[in-house]
Short mmCIF file of C-alpha atoms in Angstrom, two decimals:
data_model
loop_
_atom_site.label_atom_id
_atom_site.label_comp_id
_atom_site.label_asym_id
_atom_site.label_seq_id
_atom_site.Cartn_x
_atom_site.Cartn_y
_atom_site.Cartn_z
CA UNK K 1 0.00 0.00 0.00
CA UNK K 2 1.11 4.09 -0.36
CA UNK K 3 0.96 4.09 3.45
CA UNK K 4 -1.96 5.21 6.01
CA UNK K 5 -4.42 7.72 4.85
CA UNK K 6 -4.17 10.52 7.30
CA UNK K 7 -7.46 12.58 8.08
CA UNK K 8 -6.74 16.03 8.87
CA UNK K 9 -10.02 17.28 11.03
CA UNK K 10 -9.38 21.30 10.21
CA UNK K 11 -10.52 19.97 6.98
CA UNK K 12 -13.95 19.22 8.46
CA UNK K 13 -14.82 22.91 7.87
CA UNK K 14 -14.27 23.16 4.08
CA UNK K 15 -16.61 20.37 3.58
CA UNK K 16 -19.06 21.99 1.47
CA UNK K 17 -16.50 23.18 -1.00
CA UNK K 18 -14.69 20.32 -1.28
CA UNK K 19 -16.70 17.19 -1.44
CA UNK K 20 -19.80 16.49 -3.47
CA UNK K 21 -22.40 18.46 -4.16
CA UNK K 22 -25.51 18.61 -1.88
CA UNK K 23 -26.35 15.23 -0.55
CA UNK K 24 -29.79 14.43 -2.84
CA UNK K 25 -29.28 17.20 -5.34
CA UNK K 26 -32.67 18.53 -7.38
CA UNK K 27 -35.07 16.52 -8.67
CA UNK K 28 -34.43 17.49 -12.29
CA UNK K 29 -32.84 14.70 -13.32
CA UNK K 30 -28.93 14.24 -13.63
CA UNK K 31 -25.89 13.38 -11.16
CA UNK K 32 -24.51 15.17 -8.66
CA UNK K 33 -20.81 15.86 -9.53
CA UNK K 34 -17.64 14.77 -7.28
CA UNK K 35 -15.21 17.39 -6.31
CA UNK K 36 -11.44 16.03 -7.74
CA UNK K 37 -10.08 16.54 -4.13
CA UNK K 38 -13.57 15.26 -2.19
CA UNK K 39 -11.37 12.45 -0.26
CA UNK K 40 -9.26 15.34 1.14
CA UNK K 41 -12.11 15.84 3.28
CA UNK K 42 -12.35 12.52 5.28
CA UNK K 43 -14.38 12.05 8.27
CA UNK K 44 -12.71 10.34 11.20
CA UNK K 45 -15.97 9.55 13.06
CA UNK K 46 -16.98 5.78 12.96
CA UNK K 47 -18.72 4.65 9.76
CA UNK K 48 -19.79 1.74 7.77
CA UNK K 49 -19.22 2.23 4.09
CA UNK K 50 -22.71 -0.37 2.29
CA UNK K 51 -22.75 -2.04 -0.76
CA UNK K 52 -25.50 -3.57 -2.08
CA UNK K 53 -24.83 -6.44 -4.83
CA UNK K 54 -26.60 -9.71 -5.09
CA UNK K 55 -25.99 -12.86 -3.06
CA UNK K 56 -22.95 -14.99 -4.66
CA UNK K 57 -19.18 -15.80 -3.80
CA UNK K 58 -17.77 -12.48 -5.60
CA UNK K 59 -20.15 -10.71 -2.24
CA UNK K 60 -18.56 -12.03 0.22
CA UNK K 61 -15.22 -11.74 -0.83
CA UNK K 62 -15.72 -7.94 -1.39
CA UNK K 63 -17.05 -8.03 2.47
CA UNK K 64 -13.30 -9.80 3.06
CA UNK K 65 -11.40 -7.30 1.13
CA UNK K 66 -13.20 -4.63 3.24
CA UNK K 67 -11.41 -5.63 6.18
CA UNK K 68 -8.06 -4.68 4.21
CA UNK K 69 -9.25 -1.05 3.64
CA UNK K 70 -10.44 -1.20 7.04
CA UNK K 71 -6.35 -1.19 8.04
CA UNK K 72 -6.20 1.90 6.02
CA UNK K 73 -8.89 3.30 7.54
CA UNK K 74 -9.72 1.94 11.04
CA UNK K 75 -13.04 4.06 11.88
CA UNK K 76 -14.37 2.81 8.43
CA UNK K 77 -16.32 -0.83 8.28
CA UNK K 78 -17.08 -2.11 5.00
CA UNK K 79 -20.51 -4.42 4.89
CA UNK K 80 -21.96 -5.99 1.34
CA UNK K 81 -25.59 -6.55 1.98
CA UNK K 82 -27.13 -8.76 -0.64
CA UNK K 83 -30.50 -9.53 -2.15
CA UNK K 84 -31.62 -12.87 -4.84
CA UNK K 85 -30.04 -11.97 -8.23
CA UNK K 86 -33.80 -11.50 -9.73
CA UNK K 87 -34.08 -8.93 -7.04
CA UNK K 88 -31.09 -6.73 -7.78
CA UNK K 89 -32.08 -4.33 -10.35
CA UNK K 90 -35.71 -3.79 -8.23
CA UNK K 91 -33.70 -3.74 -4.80
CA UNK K 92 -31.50 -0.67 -6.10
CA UNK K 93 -33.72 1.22 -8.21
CA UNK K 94 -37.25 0.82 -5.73
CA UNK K 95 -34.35 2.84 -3.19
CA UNK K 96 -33.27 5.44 -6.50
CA UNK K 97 -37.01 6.38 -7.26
CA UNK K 98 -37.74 6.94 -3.43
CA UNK K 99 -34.64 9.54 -3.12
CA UNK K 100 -33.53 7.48 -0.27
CA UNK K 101 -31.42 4.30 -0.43
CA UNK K 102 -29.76 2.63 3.18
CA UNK K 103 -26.63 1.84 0.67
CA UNK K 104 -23.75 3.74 -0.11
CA UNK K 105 -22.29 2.33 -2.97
CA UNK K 106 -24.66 0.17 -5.55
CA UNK K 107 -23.16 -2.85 -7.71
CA UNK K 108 -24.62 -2.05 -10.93
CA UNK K 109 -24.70 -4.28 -13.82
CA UNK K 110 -22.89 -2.68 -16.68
CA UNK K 111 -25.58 -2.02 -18.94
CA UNK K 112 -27.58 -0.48 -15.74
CA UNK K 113 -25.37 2.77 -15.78
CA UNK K 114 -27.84 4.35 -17.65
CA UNK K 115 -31.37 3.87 -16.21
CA UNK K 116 -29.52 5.58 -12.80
CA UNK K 117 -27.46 8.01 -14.96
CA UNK K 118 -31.02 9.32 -16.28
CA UNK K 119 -33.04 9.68 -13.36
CA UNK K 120 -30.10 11.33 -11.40
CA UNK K 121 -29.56 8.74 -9.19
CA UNK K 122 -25.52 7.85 -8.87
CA UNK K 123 -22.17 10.49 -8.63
CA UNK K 124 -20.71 11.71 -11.73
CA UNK K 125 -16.98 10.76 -11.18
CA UNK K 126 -15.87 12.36 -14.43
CA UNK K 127 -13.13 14.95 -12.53
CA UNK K 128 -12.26 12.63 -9.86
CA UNK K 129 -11.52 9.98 -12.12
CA UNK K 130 -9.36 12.37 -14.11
CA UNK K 131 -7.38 13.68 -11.56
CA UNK K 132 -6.88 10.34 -9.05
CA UNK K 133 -7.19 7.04 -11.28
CA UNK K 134 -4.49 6.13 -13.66
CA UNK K 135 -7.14 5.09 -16.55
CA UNK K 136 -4.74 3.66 -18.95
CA UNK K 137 -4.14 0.77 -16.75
CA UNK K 138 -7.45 -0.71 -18.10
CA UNK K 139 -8.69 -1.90 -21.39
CA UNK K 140 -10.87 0.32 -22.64
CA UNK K 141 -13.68 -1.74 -22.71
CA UNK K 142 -13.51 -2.01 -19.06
CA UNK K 143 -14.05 1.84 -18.90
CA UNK K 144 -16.63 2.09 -20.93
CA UNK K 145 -18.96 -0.52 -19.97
CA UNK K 146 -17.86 -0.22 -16.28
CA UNK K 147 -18.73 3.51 -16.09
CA UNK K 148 -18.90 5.84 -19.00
CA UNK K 149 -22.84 7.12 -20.37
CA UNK K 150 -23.63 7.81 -22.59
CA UNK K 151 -21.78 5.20 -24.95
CA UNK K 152 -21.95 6.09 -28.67
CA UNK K 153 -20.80 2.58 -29.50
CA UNK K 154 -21.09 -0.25 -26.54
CA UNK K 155 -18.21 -1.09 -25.31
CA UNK K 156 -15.80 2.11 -26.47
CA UNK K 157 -14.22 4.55 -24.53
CA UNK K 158 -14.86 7.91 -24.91
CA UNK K 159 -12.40 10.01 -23.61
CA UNK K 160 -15.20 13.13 -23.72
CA UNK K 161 -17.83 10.64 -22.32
CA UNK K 162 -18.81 11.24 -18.28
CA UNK K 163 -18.07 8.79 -15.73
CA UNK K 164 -20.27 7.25 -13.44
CA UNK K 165 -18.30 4.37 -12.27
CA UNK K 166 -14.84 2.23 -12.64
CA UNK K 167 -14.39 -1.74 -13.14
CA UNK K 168 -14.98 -3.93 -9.92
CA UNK K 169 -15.21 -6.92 -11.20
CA UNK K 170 -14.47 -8.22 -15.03
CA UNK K 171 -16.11 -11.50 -15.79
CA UNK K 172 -16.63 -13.79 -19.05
CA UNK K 173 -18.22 -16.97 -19.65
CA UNK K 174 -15.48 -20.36 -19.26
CA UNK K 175 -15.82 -23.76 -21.11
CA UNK K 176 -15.48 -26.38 -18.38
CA UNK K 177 -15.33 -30.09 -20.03
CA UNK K 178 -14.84 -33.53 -18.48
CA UNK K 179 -11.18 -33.93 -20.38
CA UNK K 180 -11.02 -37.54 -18.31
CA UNK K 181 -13.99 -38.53 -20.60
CA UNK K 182 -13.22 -36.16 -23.64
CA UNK K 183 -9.36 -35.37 -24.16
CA UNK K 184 -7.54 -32.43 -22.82
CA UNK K 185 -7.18 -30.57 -26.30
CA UNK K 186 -10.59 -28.16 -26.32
CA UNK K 187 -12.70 -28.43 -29.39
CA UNK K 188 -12.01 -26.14 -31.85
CA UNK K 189 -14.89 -24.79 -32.97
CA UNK K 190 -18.55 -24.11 -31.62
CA UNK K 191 -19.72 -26.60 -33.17
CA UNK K 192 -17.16 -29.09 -32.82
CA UNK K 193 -17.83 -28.48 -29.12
CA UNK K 194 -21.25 -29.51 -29.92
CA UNK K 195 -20.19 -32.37 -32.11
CA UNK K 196 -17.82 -33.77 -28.92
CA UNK K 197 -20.92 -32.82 -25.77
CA UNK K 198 -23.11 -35.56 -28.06
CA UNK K 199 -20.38 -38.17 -28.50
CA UNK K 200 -19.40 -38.01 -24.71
CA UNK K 201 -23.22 -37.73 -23.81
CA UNK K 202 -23.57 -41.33 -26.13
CA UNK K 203 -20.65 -42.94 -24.45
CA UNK K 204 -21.33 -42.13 -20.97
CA UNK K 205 -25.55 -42.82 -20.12
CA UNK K 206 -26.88 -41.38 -17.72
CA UNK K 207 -24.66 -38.07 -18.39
CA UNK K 208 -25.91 -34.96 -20.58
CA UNK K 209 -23.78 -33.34 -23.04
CA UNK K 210 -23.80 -29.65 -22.36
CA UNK K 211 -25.18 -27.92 -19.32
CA UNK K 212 -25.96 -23.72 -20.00
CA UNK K 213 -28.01 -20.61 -18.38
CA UNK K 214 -31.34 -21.64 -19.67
CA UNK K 215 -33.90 -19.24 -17.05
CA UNK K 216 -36.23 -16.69 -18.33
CA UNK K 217 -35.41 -14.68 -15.14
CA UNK K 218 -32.36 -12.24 -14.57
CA UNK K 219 -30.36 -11.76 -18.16
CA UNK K 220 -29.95 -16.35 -17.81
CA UNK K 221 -31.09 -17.47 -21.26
CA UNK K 222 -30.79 -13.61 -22.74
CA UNK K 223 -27.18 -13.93 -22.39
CA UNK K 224 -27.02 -17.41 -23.88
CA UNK K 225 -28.66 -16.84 -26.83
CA UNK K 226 -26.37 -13.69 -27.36
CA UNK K 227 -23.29 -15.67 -26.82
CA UNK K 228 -24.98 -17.78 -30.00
CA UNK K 229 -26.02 -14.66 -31.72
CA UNK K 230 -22.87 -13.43 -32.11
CA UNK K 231 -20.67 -16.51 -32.39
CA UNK K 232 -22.70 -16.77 -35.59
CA UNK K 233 -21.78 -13.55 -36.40
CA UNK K 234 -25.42 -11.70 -35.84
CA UNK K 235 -26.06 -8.56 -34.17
CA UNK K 236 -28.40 -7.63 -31.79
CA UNK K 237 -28.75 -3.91 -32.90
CA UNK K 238 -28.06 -1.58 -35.43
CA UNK K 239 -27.18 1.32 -32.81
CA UNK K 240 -27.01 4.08 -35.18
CA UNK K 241 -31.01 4.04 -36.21
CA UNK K 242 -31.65 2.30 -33.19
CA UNK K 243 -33.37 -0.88 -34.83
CA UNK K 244 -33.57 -4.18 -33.32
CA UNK K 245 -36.49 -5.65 -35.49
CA UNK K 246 -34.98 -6.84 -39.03
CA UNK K 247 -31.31 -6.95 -37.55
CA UNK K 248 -31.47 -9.24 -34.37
CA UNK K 249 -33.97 -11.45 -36.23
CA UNK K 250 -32.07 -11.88 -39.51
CA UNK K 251 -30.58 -14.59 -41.17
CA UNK K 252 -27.79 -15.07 -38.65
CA UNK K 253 -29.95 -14.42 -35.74
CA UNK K 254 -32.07 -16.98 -36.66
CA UNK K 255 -29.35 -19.50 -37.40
CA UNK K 256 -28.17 -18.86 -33.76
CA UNK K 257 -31.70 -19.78 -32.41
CA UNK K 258 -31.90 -22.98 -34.31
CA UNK K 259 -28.90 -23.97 -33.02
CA UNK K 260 -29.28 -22.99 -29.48
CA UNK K 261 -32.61 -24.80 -29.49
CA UNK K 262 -32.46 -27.89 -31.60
CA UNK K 263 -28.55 -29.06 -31.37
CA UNK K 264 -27.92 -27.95 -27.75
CA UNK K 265 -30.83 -28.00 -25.67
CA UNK K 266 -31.09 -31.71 -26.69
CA UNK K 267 -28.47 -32.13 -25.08
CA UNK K 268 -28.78 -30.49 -21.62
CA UNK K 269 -30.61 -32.47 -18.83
CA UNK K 270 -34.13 -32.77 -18.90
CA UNK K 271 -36.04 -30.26 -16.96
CA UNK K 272 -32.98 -27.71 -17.01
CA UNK K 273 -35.11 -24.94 -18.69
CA UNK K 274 -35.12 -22.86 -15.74
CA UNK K 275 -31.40 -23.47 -14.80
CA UNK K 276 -29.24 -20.49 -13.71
CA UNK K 277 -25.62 -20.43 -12.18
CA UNK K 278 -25.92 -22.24 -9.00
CA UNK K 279 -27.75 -25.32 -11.07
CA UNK K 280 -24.87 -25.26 -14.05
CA UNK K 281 -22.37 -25.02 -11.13
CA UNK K 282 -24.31 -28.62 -9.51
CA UNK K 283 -24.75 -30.38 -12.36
CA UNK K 284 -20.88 -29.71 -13.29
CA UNK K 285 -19.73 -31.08 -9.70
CA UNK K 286 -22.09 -33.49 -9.39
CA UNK K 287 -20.60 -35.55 -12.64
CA UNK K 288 -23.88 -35.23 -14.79
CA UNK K 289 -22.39 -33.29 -17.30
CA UNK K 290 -19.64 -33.73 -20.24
CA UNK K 291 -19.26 -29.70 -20.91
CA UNK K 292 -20.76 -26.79 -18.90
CA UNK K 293 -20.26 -22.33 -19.46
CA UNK K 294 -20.07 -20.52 -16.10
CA UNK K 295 -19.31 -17.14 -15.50
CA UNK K 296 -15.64 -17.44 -14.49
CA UNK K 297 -16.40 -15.32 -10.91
CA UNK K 298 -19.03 -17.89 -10.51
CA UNK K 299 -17.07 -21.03 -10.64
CA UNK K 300 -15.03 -20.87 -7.63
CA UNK K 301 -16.98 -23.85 -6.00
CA UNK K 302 -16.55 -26.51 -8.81
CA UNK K 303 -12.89 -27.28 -6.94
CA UNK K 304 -14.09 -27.55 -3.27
CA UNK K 305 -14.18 -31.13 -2.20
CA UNK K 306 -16.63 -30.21 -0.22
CA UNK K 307 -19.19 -29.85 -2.46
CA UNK K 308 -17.88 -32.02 -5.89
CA UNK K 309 -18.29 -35.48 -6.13
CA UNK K 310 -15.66 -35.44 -9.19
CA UNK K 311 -12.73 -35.64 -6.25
CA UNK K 312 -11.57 -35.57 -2.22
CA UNK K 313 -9.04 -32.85 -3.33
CA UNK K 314 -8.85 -30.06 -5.45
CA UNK K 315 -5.83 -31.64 -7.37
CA UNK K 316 -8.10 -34.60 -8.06
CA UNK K 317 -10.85 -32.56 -9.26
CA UNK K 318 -8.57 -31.02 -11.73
CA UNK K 319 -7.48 -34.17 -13.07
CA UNK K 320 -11.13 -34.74 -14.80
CA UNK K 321 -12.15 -30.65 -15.54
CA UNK K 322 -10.17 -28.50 -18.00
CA UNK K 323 -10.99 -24.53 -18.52
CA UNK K 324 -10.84 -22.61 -21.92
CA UNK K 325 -12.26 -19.51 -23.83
CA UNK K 326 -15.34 -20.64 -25.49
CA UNK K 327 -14.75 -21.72 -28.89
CA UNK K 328 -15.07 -19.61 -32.30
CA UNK K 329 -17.83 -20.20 -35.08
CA UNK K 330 -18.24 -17.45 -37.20
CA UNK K 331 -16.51 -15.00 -34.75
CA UNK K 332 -14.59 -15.22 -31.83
CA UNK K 333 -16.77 -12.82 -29.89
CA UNK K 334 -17.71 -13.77 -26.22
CA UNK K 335 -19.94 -12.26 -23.26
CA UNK K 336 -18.65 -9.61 -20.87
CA UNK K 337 -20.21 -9.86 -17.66
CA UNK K 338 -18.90 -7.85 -14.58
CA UNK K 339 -20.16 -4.68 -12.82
CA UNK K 340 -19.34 -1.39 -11.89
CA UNK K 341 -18.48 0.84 -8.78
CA UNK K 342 -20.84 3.67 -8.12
CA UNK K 343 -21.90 6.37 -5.49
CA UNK K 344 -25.64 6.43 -4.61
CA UNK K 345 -26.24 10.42 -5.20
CA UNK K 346 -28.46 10.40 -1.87
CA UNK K 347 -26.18 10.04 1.12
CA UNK K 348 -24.53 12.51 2.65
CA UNK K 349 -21.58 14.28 2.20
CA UNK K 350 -18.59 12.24 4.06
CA UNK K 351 -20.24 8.60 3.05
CA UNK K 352 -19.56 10.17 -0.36
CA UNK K 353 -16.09 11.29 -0.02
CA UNK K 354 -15.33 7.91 1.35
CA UNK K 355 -16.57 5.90 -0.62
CA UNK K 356 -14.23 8.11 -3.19
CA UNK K 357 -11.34 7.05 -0.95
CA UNK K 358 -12.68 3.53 -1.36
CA UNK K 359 -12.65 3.29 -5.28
CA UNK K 360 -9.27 5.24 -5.24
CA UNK K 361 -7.91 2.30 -2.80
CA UNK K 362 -9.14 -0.20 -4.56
CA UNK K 363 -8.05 0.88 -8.28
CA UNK K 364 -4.46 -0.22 -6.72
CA UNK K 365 -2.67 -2.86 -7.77
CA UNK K 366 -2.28 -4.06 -4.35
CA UNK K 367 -5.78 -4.25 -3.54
CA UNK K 368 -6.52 -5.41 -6.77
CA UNK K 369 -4.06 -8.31 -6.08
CA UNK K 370 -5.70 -8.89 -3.00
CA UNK K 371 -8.94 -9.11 -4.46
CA UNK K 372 -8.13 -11.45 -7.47
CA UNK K 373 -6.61 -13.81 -4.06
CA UNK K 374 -9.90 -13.61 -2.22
CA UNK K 375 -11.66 -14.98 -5.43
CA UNK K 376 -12.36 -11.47 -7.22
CA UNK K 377 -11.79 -10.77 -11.00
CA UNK K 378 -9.72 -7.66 -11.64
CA UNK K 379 -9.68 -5.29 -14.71
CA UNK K 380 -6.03 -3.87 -14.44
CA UNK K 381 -4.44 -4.52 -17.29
CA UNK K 382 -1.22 -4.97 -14.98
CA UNK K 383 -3.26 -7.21 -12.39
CA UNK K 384 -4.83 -9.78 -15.17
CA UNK K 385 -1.25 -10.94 -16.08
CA UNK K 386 0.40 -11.52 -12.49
CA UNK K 387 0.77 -14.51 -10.84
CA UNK K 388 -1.26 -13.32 -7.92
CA UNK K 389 -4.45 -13.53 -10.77
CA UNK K 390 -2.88 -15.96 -12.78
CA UNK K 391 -1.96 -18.44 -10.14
CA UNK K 392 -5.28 -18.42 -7.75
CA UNK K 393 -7.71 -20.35 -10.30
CA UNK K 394 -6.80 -22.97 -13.40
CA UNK K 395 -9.52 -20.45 -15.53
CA UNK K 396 -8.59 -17.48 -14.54
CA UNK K 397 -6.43 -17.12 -17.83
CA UNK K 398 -9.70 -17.63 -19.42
CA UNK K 399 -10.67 -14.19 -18.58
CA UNK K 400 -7.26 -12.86 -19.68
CA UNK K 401 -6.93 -14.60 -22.87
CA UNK K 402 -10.56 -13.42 -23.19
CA UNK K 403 -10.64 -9.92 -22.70
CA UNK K 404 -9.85 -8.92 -26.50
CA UNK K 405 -13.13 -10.74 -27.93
CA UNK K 406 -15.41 -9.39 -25.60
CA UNK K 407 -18.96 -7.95 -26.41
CA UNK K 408 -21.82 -6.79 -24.19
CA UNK K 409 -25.67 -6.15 -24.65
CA UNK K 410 -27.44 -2.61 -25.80
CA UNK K 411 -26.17 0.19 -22.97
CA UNK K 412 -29.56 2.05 -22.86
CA UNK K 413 -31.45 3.22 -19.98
CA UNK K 414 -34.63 1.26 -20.95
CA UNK K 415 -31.72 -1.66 -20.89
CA UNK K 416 -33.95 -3.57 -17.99
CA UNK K 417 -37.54 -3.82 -20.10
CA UNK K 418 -35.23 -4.65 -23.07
CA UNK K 419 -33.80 -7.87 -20.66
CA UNK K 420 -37.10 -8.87 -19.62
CA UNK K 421 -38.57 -9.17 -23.21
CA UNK K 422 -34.91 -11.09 -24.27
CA UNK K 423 -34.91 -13.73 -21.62
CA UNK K 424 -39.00 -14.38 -21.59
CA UNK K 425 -38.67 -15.14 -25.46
CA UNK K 426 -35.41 -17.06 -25.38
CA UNK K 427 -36.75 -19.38 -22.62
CA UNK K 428 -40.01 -19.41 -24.40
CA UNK K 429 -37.98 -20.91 -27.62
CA UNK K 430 -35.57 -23.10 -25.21
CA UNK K 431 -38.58 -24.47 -23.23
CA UNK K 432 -40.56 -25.20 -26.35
CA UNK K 433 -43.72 -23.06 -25.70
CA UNK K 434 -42.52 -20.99 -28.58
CA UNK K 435 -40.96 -22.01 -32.01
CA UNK K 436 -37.45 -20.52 -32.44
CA UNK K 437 -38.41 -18.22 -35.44
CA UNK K 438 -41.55 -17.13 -33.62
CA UNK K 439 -39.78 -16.83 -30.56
CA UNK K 440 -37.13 -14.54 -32.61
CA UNK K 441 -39.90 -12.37 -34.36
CA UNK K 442 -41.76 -11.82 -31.21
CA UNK K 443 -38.29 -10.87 -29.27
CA UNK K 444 -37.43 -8.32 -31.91
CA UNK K 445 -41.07 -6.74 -32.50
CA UNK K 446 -41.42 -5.92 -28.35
CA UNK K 447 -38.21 -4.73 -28.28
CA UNK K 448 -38.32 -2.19 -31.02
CA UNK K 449 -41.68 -0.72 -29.49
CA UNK K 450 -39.52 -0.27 -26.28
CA UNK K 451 -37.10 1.78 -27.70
CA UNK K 452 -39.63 3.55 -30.40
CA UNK K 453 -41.73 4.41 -27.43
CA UNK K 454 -38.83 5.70 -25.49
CA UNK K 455 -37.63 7.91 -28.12
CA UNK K 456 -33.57 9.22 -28.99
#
């Protein structure tokens, strides 16, 4: 570390002119901006610094890491509550539309940065991160999808864009296979991966061949089926004229359903329509499966003894699961996943300034290093290729050799009716209540009214 913050109390006075602006702001919509030298202003009266994410491993090892800035700052206590992941969104933004929220610091989803941009809800970091975070550090994918709005194209920096957040944690989606049962080279295509989760499925019974995100709750089967859209090179937009209907159901698109729904779902267990993380996660350490995609912050379980039936140690674990990127098809392109740190707009003025201090700490590369130990997955350029990242977890060069081909979702503020519509019509196809073309068509029709009702 750079050595123990020291809190200077004659700075209490000059609060007001140099932390944020009023705690709440006006109702007009917007963000409240953060003064570049707000942490100068640090409170040394006993405080708990609250996140609010959702309940998985990634939570509680932020709660850990807390009790390292805690030795930076001893009157500071870090706590992560955490709701359901189908809660998340509502459990932040039922807080942002009241004015009020009892967290300091909300875990947004990336494409979420704009639904609390617009209705004035988080801290525009724009001169703070200027002046106090090295941003060249980071890919600038991280930066944009992290924190920058509005985002001409998803998933480029802007160096005139605002910013409303920086990277907490990076995530992807891993191939996990049984290379005991299927060879240690990974298949080198999609659908050669495909091709192998049926041949391993036929010469194994009573094991599937591919277990996936399959729910129509959360962004589940939305982001499977745009893992398939783009690995067969569709879009899901054209961003420019802002049209979904014609582009995400083309040709491609539709190719991407089909195979989604009649070569792998055939292949997953039966009654996994509704299967999310933890399910994937069970079926993988449980033996049932030949291949399975997790998001790589997810997957810290699959080598616990405790809770695989593949091995009594982690070392025998690893001698029947590999790790990869997911294969190419018609692009290399694969999911970013990950989320954001941000400053609710309606706390007051020191919980703002230090949680300031907080994303300054943790933008280091020792805390970074920390947190890629404790199970976290940083976005530091530097961070991703040391041996503190590299050497924790068999996959987490996954992420690193992954981070090039990354591509995310639409980064609108009506991002969270767009989700609902996406995963409702993809599970609809996957569960069979809707044909895939139908499915498709329907998907692409709802969400263009969304975004012609919404306007530019």
């Amino acid at each position: 570390m750079k050595g123990r913050l020291q809190v200077a109390a004659a700075l209490a006075a000059a609060a007001a002119a140099l932390t944020l602006a009023a705690c709440g702001g006006d109702d007009e919509g917007g963000a409240s901006t953060a003064a570049t030298d707000a942490t100068s202003n640090l409170s040394s009266e006993p405080m708990t610094l609250t996140f609010l994410w959702f309940e998985w491993p990634p939570a509680q090892a932020l709660e850990e890491l807390g009790k390292e800035y805690t030795k930076e700052r001893p009157n500071v206590t870090v706590k992560v509550n955490t709701v359901p992941n189908a809660q998340w969104h509502d459990a932040i933004f039922t807080q942002f539309a009241a004015r009020k929220t009892n967290f300091d610091m909300p875990i947004l989803d990336s494409q979420n940065i704009g639904e609390a941009v617009e209705n004035g809800s988080i801290v525009d970091m724009t001169d703070f991160v200027k002046e106090n975070i090295d941003t060249s550090v980071y890919d600038p994918y991280f930066l944009a999808a992290y924190g920058q709005y509005p985002q001409a194209q998803t998933g480029e920096a802007n160096p005139d864009a605002k910013t409303y957040g920086l990277p907490l944690l990076g995530d992807t989606w891993s191939m996990i296979w049984r290379k005991d049962l299927m060879g240690d080279e990974p298949p080198a295509t999609w659908e050669e991966m495909i091709a192998a989760a049926k041949k391993c499925q036929d010469e194994n019974p009573g094991m599937s061949g591919l277990a996936f995100h399959q729910a129509g709750s959360s962004d589940a089967a939305a982001v499977t089926y745009n893992v398939m859209n783009a690995l067969y090179g569709g879009e899901l937009w054209d961003a420019e004229n802002r049209k979904i209907e014609g582009v995400i159901n083309n040709e491609a698109g539709k190719k991407a359903m089909d195979v989604l729904v009649n070569q792998m779902v055939p292949l997953a267990p039966k009654g996994s329509s509704n299967w999310f993380i933890d399910e994937v996660n069970a079926a993988i350490s449980q033996g049932k499966v030949c291949v399975g995609f997790q998001w790589i912050a997810a997957m810290g379980g699959l080598l616990d003894p405790k809770s695989s039936e593949l091995g009594k140690t982690r070392e025998a674990i690893l001698e029947k699961l590999a790790f990869a990127p997911l294969p190419p098809q018609e692009t290399d392109k694969v999911p970013l996943g990950g989320m954001g740190l941000h400053i609710s707009r309606y706390i007051p003025e020191e919980k703002q300034a230090e949680a300031l201090n907080f994303i300054k700490w943790f933008q280091t590369p020792e805390a970074q290093k920390k947190w890629a130990q404790l199970g976290g997955v940083p976005a530091r350029n530097d961070v991703l290729q040391s041996p503190e990242f590299l050497e924790t977890q068999p996959y987490n060069q996954v992420f690193t050799d992954s981070v090039p081909r990354l591509k995310d979702f639409w980064n609108l503020p009506e991002y969270a009716k767009l989700l609902n519509v996406h995963s409702t019509q993809v599970n609809a196809a996957i569960s069979g209540t809707q044909e895939p073309d139908a499915a498709l068509d329907k998907l692409a029709a709802e969400e263009q009214a969304i975004l012609d009702e919404s306007g530019e």
